[in-house]
Amino acid sequence: MTAEQIKIAIPGAAGRMGQMIIREIAASNDLVLVGATDRPGSEAIGADSGMLAGTGANGVIISDDPASLFADADVVIDFTSPAASVAHAGMAAAGNVALVIGTTGMTDSDEESLAAAGNTIPLVYCANTSVGVTLLGRLVEQVAAQLVDGWDIEIVETHHHHKVDAPSGTALALGEAAARGRGVKLAEVSDMVREGQTGARRPGDIGFAVMRGGDVTGEHSVIFFGESERVEITHKATDRAIFARGALRAARFAAAAKAGFYNMEDVLKA
Ligand code: NAD
């Protein structure tokens, strides 16, 4: 460890994203792993986090004590579950440690808790940490603002069969971007479930469709259906390393930022 290195701790160190982030930290020069946890009862408790992630032993043993995350770290990077991330946000604020949260499936009240922690610490919260998807959101907002009357917006997403929430946090964020472009509230125009006698499509609605299967890392399309023409904007992730690299970029940003509630747009602009 050098004095200039940013010290990172990882909850969910046994998870798919946790292990990927630990591999990316090991490959970096400016970041060092100083803490790792997983949920109480996980088989990974007591294991060396580097061994589990496949980088070789790093001496950081996976604990089930969340307080250990906040003892030495400059930044905690959290891809776990909504309940765990909300609890970690409170602890980060109390311990004055910056936090990056990539967990999806948050309720409005969960998000309010994260925003409140952002009054005390730098907190970056983003349902999709890929640079490409962040740009996709910008494009969707612009196109939705232009293609209004007579244009129907549908968002289609596909993920691997382990994913537990739907539509994906990214699909919802893209829906928010489209709604912003149209100057409406997503909650008032979203159409999430269609089955049986649905009636005709309401003009102005933003529809969602979800597929789950295999090992698909993540695919999102925002489709603008017009009369005799169609505009499709698509992002396909083929390796979750893109999310891990984006999370590390967010961690570097958070380590130097003032207290605030930030998203990936803020990280890319910095
Ligand atoms: P996963 O199930 O493989 O990993 C989650 C890990 O968190 C598990 O090891 C679990 O035991 C652990 N965990 C649960 N509660 C905990 C607690 N209280 N303390 C410590 N660890 C705890 O899931 P995953 O595929 O790695 O995804 C995790 C989250 O990240 C999901 O919400 C997913 O949708 C989201 N995600 C976000 C992005 C993004 O770009 N922001 C990308 C991929 C996944």
PDB file of N, CA and C in Angstrom, residues 31-112:
ATOM      1  N   LEU A  31      -5.544   1.904  -6.479  1.00  0.00           N
ATOM      2  CA  LEU A  31      -6.548   1.464  -5.510  1.00  0.00           C
ATOM      3  C   LEU A  31      -6.027   0.258  -4.747  1.00  0.00           C
ATOM      4  N   VAL A  32      -6.418   0.146  -3.472  1.00  0.00           N
ATOM      5  CA  VAL A  32      -6.006  -1.021  -2.691  1.00  0.00           C
ATOM      6  C   VAL A  32      -7.201  -1.493  -1.859  1.00  0.00           C
ATOM      7  N   LEU A  33      -7.380  -2.817  -1.796  1.00  0.00           N
ATOM      8  CA  LEU A  33      -8.495  -3.399  -1.033  1.00  0.00           C
ATOM      9  C   LEU A  33      -8.083  -3.502   0.438  1.00  0.00           C
ATOM     10  N   VAL A  34      -8.934  -2.948   1.332  1.00  0.00           N
ATOM     11  CA  VAL A  34      -8.592  -3.006   2.764  1.00  0.00           C
ATOM     12  C   VAL A  34      -9.670  -3.712   3.591  1.00  0.00           C
ATOM     13  N   GLY A  35     -10.815  -4.050   2.979  1.00  0.00           N
ATOM     14  CA  GLY A  35     -11.865  -4.708   3.757  1.00  0.00           C
ATOM     15  C   GLY A  35     -12.836  -5.413   2.829  1.00  0.00           C
ATOM     16  N   ALA A  36     -13.443  -6.505   3.322  1.00  0.00           N
ATOM     17  CA  ALA A  36     -14.406  -7.259   2.516  1.00  0.00           C
ATOM     18  C   ALA A  36     -15.373  -7.957   3.459  1.00  0.00           C
ATOM     19  N   THR A  37     -16.672  -7.890   3.127  1.00  0.00           N
ATOM     20  CA  THR A  37     -17.672  -8.617   3.929  1.00  0.00           C
ATOM     21  C   THR A  37     -18.608  -9.377   3.003  1.00  0.00           C
ATOM     22  N   ASP A  38     -19.368 -10.264   3.591  1.00  0.00           N
ATOM     23  CA  ASP A  38     -20.540 -10.821   2.916  1.00  0.00           C
ATOM     24  C   ASP A  38     -21.610 -11.028   3.986  1.00  0.00           C
ATOM     25  N   ARG A  39     -22.796 -11.494   3.574  1.00  0.00           N
ATOM     26  CA  ARG A  39     -23.900 -11.566   4.541  1.00  0.00           C
ATOM     27  C   ARG A  39     -23.594 -12.627   5.590  1.00  0.00           C
ATOM     28  N   PRO A  40     -24.076 -12.403   6.835  1.00  0.00           N
ATOM     29  CA  PRO A  40     -23.893 -13.407   7.874  1.00  0.00           C
ATOM     30  C   PRO A  40     -24.450 -14.754   7.391  1.00  0.00           C
ATOM     31  N   GLY A  41     -23.705 -15.825   7.610  1.00  0.00           N
ATOM     32  CA  GLY A  41     -24.150 -17.156   7.181  1.00  0.00           C
ATOM     33  C   GLY A  41     -23.608 -17.547   5.821  1.00  0.00           C
ATOM     34  N   SER A  42     -23.033 -16.594   5.086  1.00  0.00           N
ATOM     35  CA  SER A  42     -22.460 -16.930   3.770  1.00  0.00           C
ATOM     36  C   SER A  42     -21.300 -17.908   3.946  1.00  0.00           C
ATOM     37  N   GLU A  43     -21.201 -18.859   3.011  1.00  0.00           N
ATOM     38  CA  GLU A  43     -20.094 -19.834   3.060  1.00  0.00           C
ATOM     39  C   GLU A  43     -18.743 -19.161   2.886  1.00  0.00           C
ATOM     40  N   ALA A  44     -18.760 -17.916   2.366  1.00  0.00           N
ATOM     41  CA  ALA A  44     -17.498 -17.228   2.071  1.00  0.00           C
ATOM     42  C   ALA A  44     -16.868 -16.592   3.302  1.00  0.00           C
ATOM     43  N   ILE A  45     -17.608 -16.519   4.423  1.00  0.00           N
ATOM     44  CA  ILE A  45     -17.043 -15.860   5.610  1.00  0.00           C
ATOM     45  C   ILE A  45     -15.778 -16.614   6.044  1.00  0.00           C
ATOM     46  N   GLY A  46     -14.699 -15.872   6.262  1.00  0.00           N
ATOM     47  CA  GLY A  46     -13.428 -16.479   6.671  1.00  0.00           C
ATOM     48  C   GLY A  46     -12.503 -16.777   5.500  1.00  0.00           C
ATOM     49  N   ALA A  47     -13.029 -16.694   4.267  1.00  0.00           N
ATOM     50  CA  ALA A  47     -12.186 -16.973   3.094  1.00  0.00           C
ATOM     51  C   ALA A  47     -11.362 -15.737   2.736  1.00  0.00           C
ATOM     52  N   ASP A  48     -10.233 -15.976   2.061  1.00  0.00           N
ATOM     53  CA  ASP A  48      -9.427 -14.869   1.540  1.00  0.00           C
ATOM     54  C   ASP A  48     -10.141 -14.319   0.292  1.00  0.00           C
ATOM     55  N   SER A  49     -10.407 -12.997   0.289  1.00  0.00           N
ATOM     56  CA  SER A  49     -11.230 -12.430  -0.795  1.00  0.00           C
ATOM     57  C   SER A  49     -10.525 -12.524  -2.148  1.00  0.00           C
ATOM     58  N   GLY A  50      -9.202 -12.464  -2.155  1.00  0.00           N
ATOM     59  CA  GLY A  50      -8.460 -12.582  -3.413  1.00  0.00           C
ATOM     60  C   GLY A  50      -8.508 -14.010  -3.950  1.00  0.00           C
ATOM     61  N   MET A  51      -8.403 -14.968  -3.051  1.00  0.00           N
ATOM     62  CA  MET A  51      -8.488 -16.380  -3.476  1.00  0.00           C
ATOM     63  C   MET A  51      -9.853 -16.634  -4.117  1.00  0.00           C
ATOM     64  N   LEU A  52     -10.903 -16.107  -3.458  1.00  0.00           N
ATOM     65  CA  LEU A  52     -12.257 -16.340  -3.977  1.00  0.00           C
ATOM     66  C   LEU A  52     -12.440 -15.677  -5.343  1.00  0.00           C
ATOM     67  N   ALA A  53     -11.851 -14.490  -5.501  1.00  0.00           N
ATOM     68  CA  ALA A  53     -12.023 -13.753  -6.760  1.00  0.00           C
ATOM     69  C   ALA A  53     -11.075 -14.243  -7.848  1.00  0.00           C
ATOM     70  N   GLY A  54     -10.120 -15.121  -7.466  1.00  0.00           N
ATOM     71  CA  GLY A  54      -9.223 -15.700  -8.462  1.00  0.00           C
ATOM     72  C   GLY A  54      -7.994 -14.869  -8.753  1.00  0.00           C
ATOM     73  N   THR A  55      -7.656 -13.924  -7.851  1.00  0.00           N
ATOM     74  CA  THR A  55      -6.456 -13.105  -8.089  1.00  0.00           C
ATOM     75  C   THR A  55      -5.257 -13.610  -7.293  1.00  0.00           C
ATOM     76  N   GLY A  56      -5.457 -14.655  -6.469  1.00  0.00           N
ATOM     77  CA  GLY A  56      -4.410 -15.095  -5.541  1.00  0.00           C
ATOM     78  C   GLY A  56      -4.630 -14.423  -4.199  1.00  0.00           C
ATOM     79  N   ALA A  57      -4.051 -14.991  -3.137  1.00  0.00           N
ATOM     80  CA  ALA A  57      -4.306 -14.492  -1.780  1.00  0.00           C
ATOM     81  C   ALA A  57      -3.907 -13.028  -1.657  1.00  0.00           C
ATOM     82  N   ASN A  58      -4.784 -12.225  -1.023  1.00  0.00           N
ATOM     83  CA  ASN A  58      -4.464 -10.806  -0.794  1.00  0.00           C
ATOM     84  C   ASN A  58      -4.475 -10.460   0.689  1.00  0.00           C
ATOM     85  N   GLY A  59      -4.784 -11.447   1.547  1.00  0.00           N
ATOM     86  CA  GLY A  59      -4.762 -11.224   2.999  1.00  0.00           C
ATOM     87  C   GLY A  59      -5.994 -10.508   3.533  1.00  0.00           C
ATOM     88  N   VAL A  60      -6.933 -10.135   2.660  1.00  0.00           N
ATOM     89  CA  VAL A  60      -8.169  -9.479   3.128  1.00  0.00           C
ATOM     90  C   VAL A  60      -9.233 -10.575   3.293  1.00  0.00           C
ATOM     91  N   ILE A  61      -9.503 -10.892   4.552  1.00  0.00           N
ATOM     92  CA  ILE A  61     -10.404 -12.005   4.869  1.00  0.00           C
ATOM     93  C   ILE A  61     -11.852 -11.506   4.896  1.00  0.00           C
ATOM     94  N   ILE A  62     -12.761 -12.271   4.307  1.00  0.00           N
ATOM     95  CA  ILE A  62     -14.168 -11.853   4.234  1.00  0.00           C
ATOM     96  C   ILE A  62     -14.812 -12.034   5.612  1.00  0.00           C
ATOM     97  N   SER A  63     -15.338 -10.917   6.128  1.00  0.00           N
ATOM     98  CA  SER A  63     -15.934 -10.883   7.460  1.00  0.00           C
ATOM     99  C   SER A  63     -17.452 -10.760   7.325  1.00  0.00           C
ATOM    100  N   ASP A  64     -18.180 -11.021   8.430  1.00  0.00           N
ATOM    101  CA  ASP A  64     -19.619 -10.752   8.393  1.00  0.00           C
ATOM    102  C   ASP A  64     -19.958  -9.536   9.257  1.00  0.00           C
ATOM    103  N   ASP A  65     -18.942  -8.747   9.616  1.00  0.00           N
ATOM    104  CA  ASP A  65     -19.147  -7.570  10.461  1.00  0.00           C
ATOM    105  C   ASP A  65     -19.110  -6.305   9.605  1.00  0.00           C
ATOM    106  N   PRO A  66     -20.260  -5.682   9.333  1.00  0.00           N
ATOM    107  CA  PRO A  66     -20.252  -4.506   8.452  1.00  0.00           C
ATOM    108  C   PRO A  66     -19.395  -3.364   8.985  1.00  0.00           C
ATOM    109  N   ALA A  67     -19.215  -3.293  10.324  1.00  0.00           N
ATOM    110  CA  ALA A  67     -18.402  -2.196  10.889  1.00  0.00           C
ATOM    111  C   ALA A  67     -16.982  -2.252  10.333  1.00  0.00           C
ATOM    112  N   SER A  68     -16.506  -3.470   9.973  1.00  0.00           N
ATOM    113  CA  SER A  68     -15.127  -3.610   9.477  1.00  0.00           C
ATOM    114  C   SER A  68     -14.929  -2.883   8.150  1.00  0.00           C
ATOM    115  N   LEU A  69     -16.037  -2.648   7.420  1.00  0.00           N
ATOM    116  CA  LEU A  69     -15.922  -1.950   6.130  1.00  0.00           C
ATOM    117  C   LEU A  69     -15.511  -0.503   6.317  1.00  0.00           C
ATOM    118  N   PHE A  70     -15.922   0.061   7.460  1.00  0.00           N
ATOM    119  CA  PHE A  70     -15.805   1.505   7.641  1.00  0.00           C
ATOM    120  C   PHE A  70     -14.625   1.887   8.549  1.00  0.00           C
ATOM    121  N   ALA A  71     -13.819   0.888   8.951  1.00  0.00           N
ATOM    122  CA  ALA A  71     -12.717   1.152   9.874  1.00  0.00           C
ATOM    123  C   ALA A  71     -11.556   1.867   9.184  1.00  0.00           C
ATOM    124  N   ASP A  72     -11.149   1.382   8.003  1.00  0.00           N
ATOM    125  CA  ASP A  72      -9.938   1.912   7.346  1.00  0.00           C
ATOM    126  C   ASP A  72     -10.193   2.519   5.977  1.00  0.00           C
ATOM    127  N   ALA A  73     -11.350   2.235   5.378  1.00  0.00           N
ATOM    128  CA  ALA A  73     -11.532   2.554   3.956  1.00  0.00           C
ATOM    129  C   ALA A  73     -11.752   4.041   3.708  1.00  0.00           C
ATOM    130  N   ASP A  74     -11.297   4.505   2.528  1.00  0.00           N
ATOM    131  CA  ASP A  74     -11.672   5.831   2.037  1.00  0.00           C
ATOM    132  C   ASP A  74     -13.036   5.757   1.341  1.00  0.00           C
ATOM    133  N   VAL A  75     -13.251   4.646   0.609  1.00  0.00           N
ATOM    134  CA  VAL A  75     -14.499   4.477  -0.148  1.00  0.00           C
ATOM    135  C   VAL A  75     -14.977   3.030  -0.013  1.00  0.00           C
ATOM    136  N   VAL A  76     -16.276   2.843   0.222  1.00  0.00           N
ATOM    137  CA  VAL A  76     -16.898   1.512   0.196  1.00  0.00           C
ATOM    138  C   VAL A  76     -17.690   1.401  -1.104  1.00  0.00           C
ATOM    139  N   ILE A  77     -17.497   0.281  -1.821  1.00  0.00           N
ATOM    140  CA  ILE A  77     -18.247   0.060  -3.077  1.00  0.00           C
ATOM    141  C   ILE A  77     -19.218  -1.093  -2.838  1.00  0.00           C
ATOM    142  N   ASP A  78     -20.516  -0.797  -2.961  1.00  0.00           N
ATOM    143  CA  ASP A  78     -21.555  -1.706  -2.500  1.00  0.00           C
ATOM    144  C   ASP A  78     -22.452  -2.169  -3.647  1.00  0.00           C
ATOM    145  N   PHE A  79     -22.339  -3.454  -4.026  1.00  0.00           N
ATOM    146  CA  PHE A  79     -23.274  -4.095  -4.963  1.00  0.00           C
ATOM    147  C   PHE A  79     -23.832  -5.296  -4.210  1.00  0.00           C
ATOM    148  N   THR A  80     -24.873  -5.076  -3.379  1.00  0.00           N
ATOM    149  CA  THR A  80     -25.380  -6.172  -2.540  1.00  0.00           C
ATOM    150  C   THR A  80     -26.884  -6.321  -2.719  1.00  0.00           C
ATOM    151  N   SER A  81     -27.656  -5.879  -1.711  1.00  0.00           N
ATOM    152  CA  SER A  81     -29.124  -5.920  -1.770  1.00  0.00           C
ATOM    153  C   SER A  81     -29.622  -4.581  -1.238  1.00  0.00           C
ATOM    154  N   PRO A  82     -30.870  -4.196  -1.573  1.00  0.00           N
ATOM    155  CA  PRO A  82     -31.361  -2.891  -1.097  1.00  0.00           C
ATOM    156  C   PRO A  82     -31.248  -2.740   0.420  1.00  0.00           C
ATOM    157  N   ALA A  83     -31.662  -3.754   1.185  1.00  0.00           N
ATOM    158  CA  ALA A  83     -31.634  -3.612   2.652  1.00  0.00           C
ATOM    159  C   ALA A  83     -30.208  -3.399   3.140  1.00  0.00           C
ATOM    160  N   ALA A  84     -29.265  -4.172   2.582  1.00  0.00           N
ATOM    161  CA  ALA A  84     -27.868  -4.045   3.009  1.00  0.00           C
ATOM    162  C   ALA A  84     -27.318  -2.670   2.615  1.00  0.00           C
ATOM    163  N   SER A  85     -27.614  -2.227   1.401  1.00  0.00           N
ATOM    164  CA  SER A  85     -27.061  -0.943   0.938  1.00  0.00           C
ATOM    165  C   SER A  85     -27.594   0.219   1.768  1.00  0.00           C
ATOM    166  N   VAL A  86     -28.885   0.173   2.126  1.00  0.00           N
ATOM    167  CA  VAL A  86     -29.455   1.250   2.954  1.00  0.00           C
ATOM    168  C   VAL A  86     -28.763   1.260   4.323  1.00  0.00           C
ATOM    169  N   ALA A  87     -28.558   0.068   4.906  1.00  0.00           N
ATOM    170  CA  ALA A  87     -27.875  -0.003   6.206  1.00  0.00           C
ATOM    171  C   ALA A  87     -26.445   0.537   6.075  1.00  0.00           C
ATOM    172  N   HIS A  88     -25.768   0.158   4.991  1.00  0.00           N
ATOM    173  CA  HIS A  88     -24.387   0.632   4.795  1.00  0.00           C
ATOM    174  C   HIS A  88     -24.337   2.151   4.627  1.00  0.00           C
ATOM    175  N   ALA A  89     -25.373   2.730   3.981  1.00  0.00           N
ATOM    176  CA  ALA A  89     -25.378   4.186   3.784  1.00  0.00           C
ATOM    177  C   ALA A  89     -25.412   4.898   5.137  1.00  0.00           C
ATOM    178  N   GLY A  90     -26.211   4.382   6.066  1.00  0.00           N
ATOM    179  CA  GLY A  90     -26.279   4.986   7.402  1.00  0.00           C
ATOM    180  C   GLY A  90     -24.938   4.877   8.118  1.00  0.00           C
ATOM    181  N   MET A  91     -24.290   3.719   7.985  1.00  0.00           N
ATOM    182  CA  MET A  91     -22.999   3.516   8.649  1.00  0.00           C
ATOM    183  C   MET A  91     -21.915   4.385   8.006  1.00  0.00           C
ATOM    184  N   ALA A  92     -21.977   4.525   6.685  1.00  0.00           N
ATOM    185  CA  ALA A  92     -20.978   5.356   5.987  1.00  0.00           C
ATOM    186  C   ALA A  92     -21.106   6.808   6.435  1.00  0.00           C
ATOM    187  N   ALA A  93     -22.362   7.283   6.566  1.00  0.00           N
ATOM    188  CA  ALA A  93     -22.572   8.667   7.001  1.00  0.00           C
ATOM    189  C   ALA A  93     -22.044   8.840   8.426  1.00  0.00           C
ATOM    190  N   ALA A  94     -22.327   7.867   9.299  1.00  0.00           N
ATOM    191  CA  ALA A  94     -21.878   7.965  10.699  1.00  0.00           C
ATOM    192  C   ALA A  94     -20.352   7.919  10.781  1.00  0.00           C
ATOM    193  N   GLY A  95     -19.720   7.140   9.888  1.00  0.00           N
ATOM    194  CA  GLY A  95     -18.266   6.965   9.945  1.00  0.00           C
ATOM    195  C   GLY A  95     -17.519   7.907   9.020  1.00  0.00           C
ATOM    196  N   ASN A  96     -18.239   8.768   8.277  1.00  0.00           N
ATOM    197  CA  ASN A  96     -17.641   9.717   7.343  1.00  0.00           C
ATOM    198  C   ASN A  96     -16.776   9.023   6.278  1.00  0.00           C
ATOM    199  N   VAL A  97     -17.341   7.978   5.664  1.00  0.00           N
ATOM    200  CA  VAL A  97     -16.650   7.237   4.600  1.00  0.00           C
ATOM    201  C   VAL A  97     -17.476   7.380   3.316  1.00  0.00           C
ATOM    202  N   ALA A  98     -16.805   7.700   2.206  1.00  0.00           N
ATOM    203  CA  ALA A  98     -17.523   7.857   0.925  1.00  0.00           C
ATOM    204  C   ALA A  98     -18.081   6.508   0.470  1.00  0.00           C
ATOM    205  N   LEU A  99     -19.173   6.561  -0.297  1.00  0.00           N
ATOM    206  CA  LEU A  99     -19.869   5.316  -0.665  1.00  0.00           C
ATOM    207  C   LEU A  99     -20.274   5.355  -2.139  1.00  0.00           C
ATOM    208  N   VAL A 100     -20.061   4.224  -2.833  1.00  0.00           N
ATOM    209  CA  VAL A 100     -20.578   4.028  -4.187  1.00  0.00           C
ATOM    210  C   VAL A 100     -21.565   2.872  -4.108  1.00  0.00           C
ATOM    211  N   ILE A 101     -22.805   3.095  -4.542  1.00  0.00           N
ATOM    212  CA  ILE A 101     -23.818   2.028  -4.491  1.00  0.00           C
ATOM    213  C   ILE A 101     -24.290   1.706  -5.903  1.00  0.00           C
ATOM    214  N   GLY A 102     -24.158   0.423  -6.275  1.00  0.00           N
ATOM    215  CA  GLY A 102     -24.644  -0.035  -7.585  1.00  0.00           C
ATOM    216  C   GLY A 102     -25.839  -0.951  -7.472  1.00  0.00           C
ATOM    217  N   THR A 103     -26.282  -1.214  -6.256  1.00  0.00           N
ATOM    218  CA  THR A 103     -27.404  -2.131  -6.024  1.00  0.00           C
ATOM    219  C   THR A 103     -28.675  -1.612  -6.695  1.00  0.00           C
ATOM    220  N   THR A 104     -29.465  -2.507  -7.279  1.00  0.00           N
ATOM    221  CA  THR A 104     -30.731  -2.108  -7.907  1.00  0.00           C
ATOM    222  C   THR A 104     -31.909  -2.657  -7.084  1.00  0.00           C
ATOM    223  N   GLY A 105     -33.120  -2.292  -7.509  1.00  0.00           N
ATOM    224  CA  GLY A 105     -34.325  -2.789  -6.837  1.00  0.00           C
ATOM    225  C   GLY A 105     -34.702  -1.965  -5.613  1.00  0.00           C
ATOM    226  N   MET A 106     -34.182  -0.732  -5.524  1.00  0.00           N
ATOM    227  CA  MET A 106     -34.487   0.144  -4.378  1.00  0.00           C
ATOM    228  C   MET A 106     -35.911   0.686  -4.475  1.00  0.00           C
ATOM    229  N   THR A 107     -36.586   0.864  -3.329  1.00  0.00           N
ATOM    230  CA  THR A 107     -37.871   1.564  -3.294  1.00  0.00           C
ATOM    231  C   THR A 107     -37.595   3.070  -3.205  1.00  0.00           C
ATOM    232  N   ASP A 108     -38.670   3.864  -3.359  1.00  0.00           N
ATOM    233  CA  ASP A 108     -38.512   5.323  -3.218  1.00  0.00           C
ATOM    234  C   ASP A 108     -37.972   5.652  -1.833  1.00  0.00           C
ATOM    235  N   SER A 109     -38.474   4.933  -0.818  1.00  0.00           N
ATOM    236  CA  SER A 109     -38.022   5.256   0.546  1.00  0.00           C
ATOM    237  C   SER A 109     -36.555   4.847   0.742  1.00  0.00           C
ATOM    238  N   ASP A 110     -36.117   3.751   0.109  1.00  0.00           N
ATOM    239  CA  ASP A 110     -34.683   3.397   0.148  1.00  0.00           C
ATOM    240  C   ASP A 110     -33.862   4.541  -0.447  1.00  0.00           C
ATOM    241  N   GLU A 111     -34.323   5.034  -1.601  1.00  0.00           N
ATOM    242  CA  GLU A 111     -33.562   6.095  -2.289  1.00  0.00           C
ATOM    243  C   GLU A 111     -33.520   7.366  -1.441  1.00  0.00           C
ATOM    244  N   GLU A 112     -34.613   7.629  -0.703  1.00  0.00           N
ATOM    245  CA  GLU A 112     -34.605   8.804   0.183  1.00  0.00           C
ATOM    246  C   GLU A 112     -33.532   8.640   1.270  1.00  0.00           C
TER     247      GLU A 112
END
